[in-house]
Amino acid sequence: MSENNSAVPVHVGIIMDGNGRWAKQRNLPRTSGHKEGLDVAKAIVKAAAEIGIKYVTLYTFSTENWKRAQEEVGFLMNLIRGHLRAEFQFYKQNGIRIKHLGDLSGLPEDVQTEIKKAMEETASFTGLTVVLAINYGGRDEIVRGVKKLLSEGKNVSDITESDFSNSFDIPELPDVDLLIRTGGEIRLSNFLLWHAAYAEFLFTNTLWPDYNKEEFLKDIESFKNRTRRFGGVLNN
């Protein structure tokens, strides 16, 4: 079993790592790295839309990120809030639909409001779907999914993989085809654990604020040159 890999990936997941280190190298506060990283995210999203990728999931704020300094957490929440409010025209011009992944109830109420508003205002757009993983953790999503199934009275012995997928935050979200992590670290960090079961991984030493459209397109070409077996073997 194998799959022709000449097409662009349907779903790309991105761990946008290295903002803090980028800022430190320049003797800037970590918040400067996050601000720069936001501009990069817009450029990559636009590039993804242009080449026909259907889903891009951005690991924006994890369930573990609350452990960071209060000043940094506050800045990130303000950045998310302000970005969602200010970028509607960008979404409209590029036909981008916004979806949220994660525990929405655990976010500040004003951030929840902006996320819901962005999803409502872009719901009819039919281009790229940008999934913002905010207050997200792969384990947390799985646990919440199990609780949802049990609360619905599902018999444990009857639960299927399809039931499990349908219990997640975005039931229609397809599996990840390509998972990119910038910043030189080689780990998943609790990102899309279920969805990345057969993802192709690509790790780059480039810090996220230095990542650009050209490197992204090279990564897409690298994906196209890989052979995906999904646990099977090639037929010679």
PDB file of C-alpha atoms in Angstrom:
ATOM      1  CA  MET A   1       0.000   0.000   0.000  1.00  0.00           C
ATOM      2  CA  SER A   2       1.403   3.400  -1.002  1.00  0.00           C
ATOM      3  CA  GLU A   3       0.166   6.753  -2.151  1.00  0.00           C
ATOM      4  CA  ASN A   4       1.235   8.891  -5.067  1.00  0.00           C
ATOM      5  CA  ASN A   5       2.718  11.927  -3.399  1.00  0.00           C
ATOM      6  CA  SER A   6       2.905  14.339  -6.338  1.00  0.00           C
ATOM      7  CA  ALA A   7       0.135  16.609  -5.001  1.00  0.00           C
ATOM      8  CA  VAL A   8       0.419  19.266  -2.330  1.00  0.00           C
ATOM      9  CA  PRO A   9      -0.543  18.093   1.173  1.00  0.00           C
ATOM     10  CA  VAL A  10      -4.176  18.547   2.152  1.00  0.00           C
ATOM     11  CA  HIS A  11      -3.372  19.343   5.791  1.00  0.00           C
ATOM     12  CA  VAL A  12      -0.156  20.940   7.066  1.00  0.00           C
ATOM     13  CA  GLY A  13       0.480  21.301  10.787  1.00  0.00           C
ATOM     14  CA  ILE A  14       3.105  23.819  11.911  1.00  0.00           C
ATOM     15  CA  ILE A  15       4.864  24.109  15.268  1.00  0.00           C
ATOM     16  CA  MET A  16       6.072  27.704  15.118  1.00  0.00           C
ATOM     17  CA  ASP A  17       9.088  27.406  17.395  1.00  0.00           C
ATOM     18  CA  GLY A  18      11.976  29.783  18.005  1.00  0.00           C
ATOM     19  CA  ASN A  19      10.360  33.177  18.600  1.00  0.00           C
ATOM     20  CA  GLY A  20      11.969  33.622  22.011  1.00  0.00           C
ATOM     21  CA  ARG A  21      15.429  32.554  20.870  1.00  0.00           C
ATOM     22  CA  TRP A  22      15.192  34.825  17.822  1.00  0.00           C
ATOM     23  CA  ALA A  23      14.510  37.772  20.123  1.00  0.00           C
ATOM     24  CA  LYS A  24      17.251  36.791  22.567  1.00  0.00           C
ATOM     25  CA  GLN A  25      19.834  36.680  19.771  1.00  0.00           C
ATOM     26  CA  ARG A  26      18.962  40.311  19.052  1.00  0.00           C
ATOM     27  CA  ASN A  27      18.826  41.408  22.706  1.00  0.00           C
ATOM     28  CA  LEU A  28      15.104  42.032  22.350  1.00  0.00           C
ATOM     29  CA  PRO A  29      12.286  40.997  24.688  1.00  0.00           C
ATOM     30  CA  ARG A  30      10.655  37.648  23.880  1.00  0.00           C
ATOM     31  CA  THR A  31       7.492  39.525  22.967  1.00  0.00           C
ATOM     32  CA  SER A  32       9.298  41.028  19.944  1.00  0.00           C
ATOM     33  CA  GLY A  33       9.859  37.526  18.633  1.00  0.00           C
ATOM     34  CA  HIS A  34       6.180  36.703  18.937  1.00  0.00           C
ATOM     35  CA  LYS A  35       5.215  39.889  17.095  1.00  0.00           C
ATOM     36  CA  GLU A  36       7.645  39.107  14.273  1.00  0.00           C
ATOM     37  CA  GLY A  37       6.382  35.536  14.209  1.00  0.00           C
ATOM     38  CA  LEU A  38       2.835  36.755  13.571  1.00  0.00           C
ATOM     39  CA  ASP A  39       3.937  38.445  10.341  1.00  0.00           C
ATOM     40  CA  VAL A  40       5.617  35.220   9.242  1.00  0.00           C
ATOM     41  CA  ALA A  41       2.446  33.250   9.988  1.00  0.00           C
ATOM     42  CA  LYS A  42       0.464  35.551   7.678  1.00  0.00           C
ATOM     43  CA  ALA A  43       3.002  35.101   4.877  1.00  0.00           C
ATOM     44  CA  ILE A  44       2.971  31.309   5.203  1.00  0.00           C
ATOM     45  CA  VAL A  45      -0.826  31.171   5.354  1.00  0.00           C
ATOM     46  CA  LYS A  46      -1.026  33.273   2.178  1.00  0.00           C
ATOM     47  CA  ALA A  47       1.486  30.996   0.424  1.00  0.00           C
ATOM     48  CA  ALA A  48      -0.458  27.908   1.494  1.00  0.00           C
ATOM     49  CA  ALA A  49      -3.673  29.388   0.112  1.00  0.00           C
ATOM     50  CA  GLU A  50      -1.968  30.222  -3.195  1.00  0.00           C
ATOM     51  CA  ILE A  51      -0.792  26.643  -3.837  1.00  0.00           C
ATOM     52  CA  GLY A  52      -4.084  24.982  -2.919  1.00  0.00           C
ATOM     53  CA  ILE A  53      -3.472  23.547   0.541  1.00  0.00           C
ATOM     54  CA  LYS A  54      -6.835  23.014   2.223  1.00  0.00           C
ATOM     55  CA  TYR A  55      -5.941  23.076   5.944  1.00  0.00           C
ATOM     56  CA  VAL A  56      -3.106  24.679   7.924  1.00  0.00           C
ATOM     57  CA  THR A  57      -3.059  24.169  11.679  1.00  0.00           C
ATOM     58  CA  LEU A  58      -0.877  26.626  13.600  1.00  0.00           C
ATOM     59  CA  TYR A  59       0.256  25.672  17.106  1.00  0.00           C
ATOM     60  CA  THR A  60      -0.444  29.092  18.561  1.00  0.00           C
ATOM     61  CA  PHE A  61      -0.684  28.538  22.327  1.00  0.00           C
ATOM     62  CA  SER A  62      -0.460  25.181  24.065  1.00  0.00           C
ATOM     63  CA  THR A  63      -2.046  23.994  27.307  1.00  0.00           C
ATOM     64  CA  GLU A  64       1.498  24.023  28.728  1.00  0.00           C
ATOM     65  CA  ASN A  65       2.253  27.620  27.708  1.00  0.00           C
ATOM     66  CA  TRP A  66       0.363  28.930  30.751  1.00  0.00           C
ATOM     67  CA  LYS A  67       3.520  28.047  32.712  1.00  0.00           C
ATOM     68  CA  ARG A  68       5.395  30.903  31.034  1.00  0.00           C
ATOM     69  CA  ALA A  69       5.939  34.302  32.631  1.00  0.00           C
ATOM     70  CA  GLN A  70       2.714  36.229  33.210  1.00  0.00           C
ATOM     71  CA  GLU A  71       3.940  39.129  31.082  1.00  0.00           C
ATOM     72  CA  GLU A  72       4.567  36.852  28.088  1.00  0.00           C
ATOM     73  CA  VAL A  73       1.238  35.045  28.468  1.00  0.00           C
ATOM     74  CA  GLY A  74      -0.579  38.360  28.666  1.00  0.00           C
ATOM     75  CA  PHE A  75       1.193  39.637  25.566  1.00  0.00           C
ATOM     76  CA  LEU A  76       0.301  36.487  23.637  1.00  0.00           C
ATOM     77  CA  MET A  77      -3.356  36.767  24.618  1.00  0.00           C
ATOM     78  CA  ASN A  78      -3.376  40.418  23.503  1.00  0.00           C
ATOM     79  CA  LEU A  79      -1.647  39.454  20.247  1.00  0.00           C
ATOM     80  CA  ILE A  80      -4.245  36.770  19.525  1.00  0.00           C
ATOM     81  CA  ARG A  81      -7.102  39.106  20.422  1.00  0.00           C
ATOM     82  CA  GLY A  82      -5.782  42.002  18.358  1.00  0.00           C
ATOM     83  CA  HIS A  83      -4.853  39.850  15.372  1.00  0.00           C
ATOM     84  CA  LEU A  84      -8.275  38.260  15.083  1.00  0.00           C
ATOM     85  CA  ARG A  85      -9.928  41.658  15.273  1.00  0.00           C
ATOM     86  CA  ALA A  86      -7.647  43.389  12.780  1.00  0.00           C
ATOM     87  CA  GLU A  87      -7.198  40.775  10.071  1.00  0.00           C
ATOM     88  CA  PHE A  88     -10.717  40.229   8.754  1.00  0.00           C
ATOM     89  CA  GLN A  89      -9.884  41.891   5.413  1.00  0.00           C
ATOM     90  CA  PHE A  90      -6.846  39.617   5.045  1.00  0.00           C
ATOM     91  CA  TYR A  91      -9.046  36.565   5.584  1.00  0.00           C
ATOM     92  CA  LYS A  92     -11.683  37.887   3.174  1.00  0.00           C
ATOM     93  CA  GLN A  93      -9.226  38.745   0.397  1.00  0.00           C
ATOM     94  CA  ASN A  94      -7.691  35.272   0.582  1.00  0.00           C
ATOM     95  CA  GLY A  95     -10.924  33.340   1.207  1.00  0.00           C
ATOM     96  CA  ILE A  96      -9.589  32.049   4.525  1.00  0.00           C
ATOM     97  CA  ARG A  97     -11.890  30.344   7.009  1.00  0.00           C
ATOM     98  CA  ILE A  98     -10.881  30.364  10.678  1.00  0.00           C
ATOM     99  CA  LYS A  99     -11.453  27.417  13.010  1.00  0.00           C
ATOM    100  CA  HIS A 100     -10.379  26.955  16.629  1.00  0.00           C
ATOM    101  CA  LEU A 101      -8.776  23.861  18.122  1.00  0.00           C
ATOM    102  CA  GLY A 102      -8.422  23.494  21.871  1.00  0.00           C
ATOM    103  CA  ASP A 103     -10.271  24.129  25.110  1.00  0.00           C
ATOM    104  CA  LEU A 104     -12.061  27.392  24.376  1.00  0.00           C
ATOM    105  CA  SER A 105     -13.579  27.577  27.865  1.00  0.00           C
ATOM    106  CA  GLY A 106     -10.104  27.873  29.418  1.00  0.00           C
ATOM    107  CA  LEU A 107      -9.331  31.155  27.642  1.00  0.00           C
ATOM    108  CA  PRO A 108     -10.117  34.692  28.847  1.00  0.00           C
ATOM    109  CA  GLU A 109     -13.681  35.674  27.929  1.00  0.00           C
ATOM    110  CA  ASP A 110     -12.634  38.509  25.613  1.00  0.00           C
ATOM    111  CA  VAL A 111     -10.325  36.135  23.693  1.00  0.00           C
ATOM    112  CA  GLN A 112     -13.160  33.607  23.456  1.00  0.00           C
ATOM    113  CA  THR A 113     -15.381  36.331  22.030  1.00  0.00           C
ATOM    114  CA  GLU A 114     -12.841  37.292  19.344  1.00  0.00           C
ATOM    115  CA  ILE A 115     -12.292  33.671  18.337  1.00  0.00           C
ATOM    116  CA  LYS A 116     -16.027  33.029  18.023  1.00  0.00           C
ATOM    117  CA  LYS A 117     -16.473  36.244  16.040  1.00  0.00           C
ATOM    118  CA  ALA A 118     -13.636  35.332  13.628  1.00  0.00           C
ATOM    119  CA  MET A 119     -15.139  31.887  13.056  1.00  0.00           C
ATOM    120  CA  GLU A 120     -18.614  33.291  12.460  1.00  0.00           C
ATOM    121  CA  GLU A 121     -17.448  36.012  10.070  1.00  0.00           C
ATOM    122  CA  THR A 122     -15.336  33.632   7.976  1.00  0.00           C
ATOM    123  CA  ALA A 123     -17.640  30.580   8.081  1.00  0.00           C
ATOM    124  CA  SER A 124     -18.795  31.035   4.473  1.00  0.00           C
ATOM    125  CA  PHE A 125     -15.293  31.388   2.997  1.00  0.00           C
ATOM    126  CA  THR A 126     -14.307  28.399   0.857  1.00  0.00           C
ATOM    127  CA  GLY A 127     -10.545  28.683   0.459  1.00  0.00           C
ATOM    128  CA  LEU A 128      -7.899  27.613   2.943  1.00  0.00           C
ATOM    129  CA  THR A 129      -9.044  26.724   6.459  1.00  0.00           C
ATOM    130  CA  VAL A 130      -6.643  28.066   9.083  1.00  0.00           C
ATOM    131  CA  VAL A 131      -6.968  26.143  12.330  1.00  0.00           C
ATOM    132  CA  LEU A 132      -5.682  28.096  15.323  1.00  0.00           C
ATOM    133  CA  ALA A 133      -4.614  25.712  18.081  1.00  0.00           C
ATOM    134  CA  ILE A 134      -5.050  27.966  21.118  1.00  0.00           C
ATOM    135  CA  ASN A 135      -5.058  26.488  24.630  1.00  0.00           C
ATOM    136  CA  TYR A 136      -4.511  23.217  22.827  1.00  0.00           C
ATOM    137  CA  GLY A 137      -2.843  19.970  23.818  1.00  0.00           C
ATOM    138  CA  GLY A 138      -3.119  16.647  22.022  1.00  0.00           C
ATOM    139  CA  ARG A 139      -3.600  14.703  25.242  1.00  0.00           C
ATOM    140  CA  ASP A 140      -6.164  17.198  26.492  1.00  0.00           C
ATOM    141  CA  GLU A 141      -8.160  16.854  23.262  1.00  0.00           C
ATOM    142  CA  ILE A 142      -8.144  13.061  23.565  1.00  0.00           C
ATOM    143  CA  VAL A 143      -9.263  13.183  27.216  1.00  0.00           C
ATOM    144  CA  ARG A 144     -12.036  15.662  26.414  1.00  0.00           C
ATOM    145  CA  GLY A 145     -13.104  13.438  23.509  1.00  0.00           C
ATOM    146  CA  VAL A 146     -13.351  10.388  25.761  1.00  0.00           C
ATOM    147  CA  LYS A 147     -15.406  12.345  28.299  1.00  0.00           C
ATOM    148  CA  LYS A 148     -17.726  13.500  25.517  1.00  0.00           C
ATOM    149  CA  LEU A 149     -18.302   9.934  24.308  1.00  0.00           C
ATOM    150  CA  LEU A 150     -18.996   8.702  27.835  1.00  0.00           C
ATOM    151  CA  SER A 151     -21.353  11.598  28.544  1.00  0.00           C
ATOM    152  CA  GLU A 152     -23.303  10.614  25.439  1.00  0.00           C
ATOM    153  CA  GLY A 153     -23.759   7.136  26.891  1.00  0.00           C
ATOM    154  CA  LYS A 154     -21.468   5.434  24.396  1.00  0.00           C
ATOM    155  CA  ASN A 155     -20.659   1.834  25.298  1.00  0.00           C
ATOM    156  CA  VAL A 156     -16.889   1.600  25.626  1.00  0.00           C
ATOM    157  CA  SER A 157     -16.724  -1.744  23.799  1.00  0.00           C
ATOM    158  CA  ASP A 158     -18.552  -0.214  20.822  1.00  0.00           C
ATOM    159  CA  ILE A 159     -16.310   2.834  20.357  1.00  0.00           C
ATOM    160  CA  THR A 160     -14.624   2.941  16.949  1.00  0.00           C
ATOM    161  CA  GLU A 161     -11.839   5.109  15.539  1.00  0.00           C
ATOM    162  CA  SER A 162     -14.513   7.026  13.660  1.00  0.00           C
ATOM    163  CA  ASP A 163     -16.415   7.689  16.895  1.00  0.00           C
ATOM    164  CA  PHE A 164     -13.216   8.925  18.463  1.00  0.00           C
ATOM    165  CA  SER A 165     -12.424  11.276  15.576  1.00  0.00           C
ATOM    166  CA  ASN A 166     -15.958  12.633  15.664  1.00  0.00           C
ATOM    167  CA  SER A 167     -15.607  13.466  19.365  1.00  0.00           C
ATOM    168  CA  PHE A 168     -12.734  15.867  18.737  1.00  0.00           C
ATOM    169  CA  ASP A 169     -12.890  19.662  18.534  1.00  0.00           C
ATOM    170  CA  ILE A 170     -13.109  19.710  14.718  1.00  0.00           C
ATOM    171  CA  PRO A 171     -14.576  16.354  13.642  1.00  0.00           C
ATOM    172  CA  GLU A 172     -14.049  17.083   9.952  1.00  0.00           C
ATOM    173  CA  LEU A 173     -10.356  17.960  10.353  1.00  0.00           C
ATOM    174  CA  PRO A 174      -8.404  15.490   8.189  1.00  0.00           C
ATOM    175  CA  ASP A 175      -5.245  13.740   9.321  1.00  0.00           C
ATOM    176  CA  VAL A 176      -2.028  15.730   9.024  1.00  0.00           C
ATOM    177  CA  ASP A 177      -0.089  15.030   5.835  1.00  0.00           C
ATOM    178  CA  LEU A 178       2.953  17.172   6.623  1.00  0.00           C
ATOM    179  CA  LEU A 179       4.048  18.396  10.044  1.00  0.00           C
ATOM    180  CA  ILE A 180       6.675  21.145  10.059  1.00  0.00           C
ATOM    181  CA  ARG A 181       8.558  22.253  13.159  1.00  0.00           C
ATOM    182  CA  THR A 182      10.919  25.211  13.067  1.00  0.00           C
ATOM    183  CA  GLY A 183      13.527  26.153  15.665  1.00  0.00           C
ATOM    184  CA  GLY A 184      15.702  23.026  15.658  1.00  0.00           C
ATOM    185  CA  GLU A 185      13.820  20.955  18.229  1.00  0.00           C
ATOM    186  CA  ILE A 186      12.858  17.410  17.179  1.00  0.00           C
ATOM    187  CA  ARG A 187       9.709  16.521  19.075  1.00  0.00           C
ATOM    188  CA  LEU A 188       5.914  16.799  18.804  1.00  0.00           C
ATOM    189  CA  SER A 189       5.343  18.733  22.036  1.00  0.00           C
ATOM    190  CA  ASN A 190       1.805  17.375  22.449  1.00  0.00           C
ATOM    191  CA  PHE A 191       0.663  18.631  19.026  1.00  0.00           C
ATOM    192  CA  LEU A 192      -2.036  16.781  17.055  1.00  0.00           C
ATOM    193  CA  LEU A 193      -1.098  13.410  18.536  1.00  0.00           C
ATOM    194  CA  TRP A 194      -4.071  11.593  16.979  1.00  0.00           C
ATOM    195  CA  HIS A 195      -4.092  13.430  13.657  1.00  0.00           C
ATOM    196  CA  ALA A 196      -0.348  13.009  13.046  1.00  0.00           C
ATOM    197  CA  ALA A 197      -0.357   9.189  13.170  1.00  0.00           C
ATOM    198  CA  TYR A 198       0.941   8.923   9.590  1.00  0.00           C
ATOM    199  CA  ALA A 199       2.196  12.447   9.008  1.00  0.00           C
ATOM    200  CA  GLU A 200       5.451  13.142   7.241  1.00  0.00           C
ATOM    201  CA  PHE A 201       7.705  15.122   9.611  1.00  0.00           C
ATOM    202  CA  LEU A 202      10.017  17.934   8.597  1.00  0.00           C
ATOM    203  CA  PHE A 203      12.256  19.622  11.163  1.00  0.00           C
ATOM    204  CA  THR A 204      14.252  22.742  10.346  1.00  0.00           C
ATOM    205  CA  ASN A 205      16.805  24.686  12.383  1.00  0.00           C
ATOM    206  CA  THR A 206      15.361  27.955  11.066  1.00  0.00           C
ATOM    207  CA  LEU A 207      13.814  30.003  13.863  1.00  0.00           C
ATOM    208  CA  TRP A 208      10.179  30.825  13.118  1.00  0.00           C
ATOM    209  CA  PRO A 209      10.678  34.606  12.608  1.00  0.00           C
ATOM    210  CA  ASP A 210      13.315  33.751   9.962  1.00  0.00           C
ATOM    211  CA  TYR A 211      11.140  31.185   8.186  1.00  0.00           C
ATOM    212  CA  ASN A 212       9.746  32.421   4.873  1.00  0.00           C
ATOM    213  CA  LYS A 213       7.706  31.555   1.805  1.00  0.00           C
ATOM    214  CA  GLU A 214      10.710  30.212  -0.092  1.00  0.00           C
ATOM    215  CA  GLU A 215      11.632  27.725   2.637  1.00  0.00           C
ATOM    216  CA  PHE A 216       7.984  26.735   3.027  1.00  0.00           C
ATOM    217  CA  LEU A 217       7.677  25.964  -0.683  1.00  0.00           C
ATOM    218  CA  LYS A 218      10.900  23.913  -0.530  1.00  0.00           C
ATOM    219  CA  ASP A 219       9.383  21.954   2.368  1.00  0.00           C
ATOM    220  CA  ILE A 220       6.275  21.294   0.276  1.00  0.00           C
ATOM    221  CA  GLU A 221       8.474  20.013  -2.566  1.00  0.00           C
ATOM    222  CA  SER A 222      10.293  17.766  -0.098  1.00  0.00           C
ATOM    223  CA  PHE A 223       6.936  16.329   0.939  1.00  0.00           C
ATOM    224  CA  LYS A 224       6.037  15.632  -2.690  1.00  0.00           C
ATOM    225  CA  ASN A 225       9.212  13.558  -3.096  1.00  0.00           C
ATOM    226  CA  ARG A 226       8.428  11.233  -0.202  1.00  0.00           C
ATOM    227  CA  THR A 227       6.734   7.860  -0.560  1.00  0.00           C
ATOM    228  CA  ARG A 228       3.920   7.281   1.906  1.00  0.00           C
ATOM    229  CA  ARG A 229       3.150   3.667   2.831  1.00  0.00           C
ATOM    230  CA  PHE A 230       0.675   4.054   5.706  1.00  0.00           C
ATOM    231  CA  GLY A 231       1.983   0.857   7.329  1.00  0.00           C
ATOM    232  CA  GLY A 232       1.954  -1.136   4.094  1.00  0.00           C
ATOM    233  CA  VAL A 233       4.710  -2.118   1.673  1.00  0.00           C
ATOM    234  CA  LEU A 234       5.508  -1.059  -1.853  1.00  0.00           C
ATOM    235  CA  ASN A 235       4.452  -3.319  -4.707  1.00  0.00           C
ATOM    236  CA  ASN A 236       7.500  -3.835  -6.888  1.00  0.00           C
TER     237      ASN A 236
END
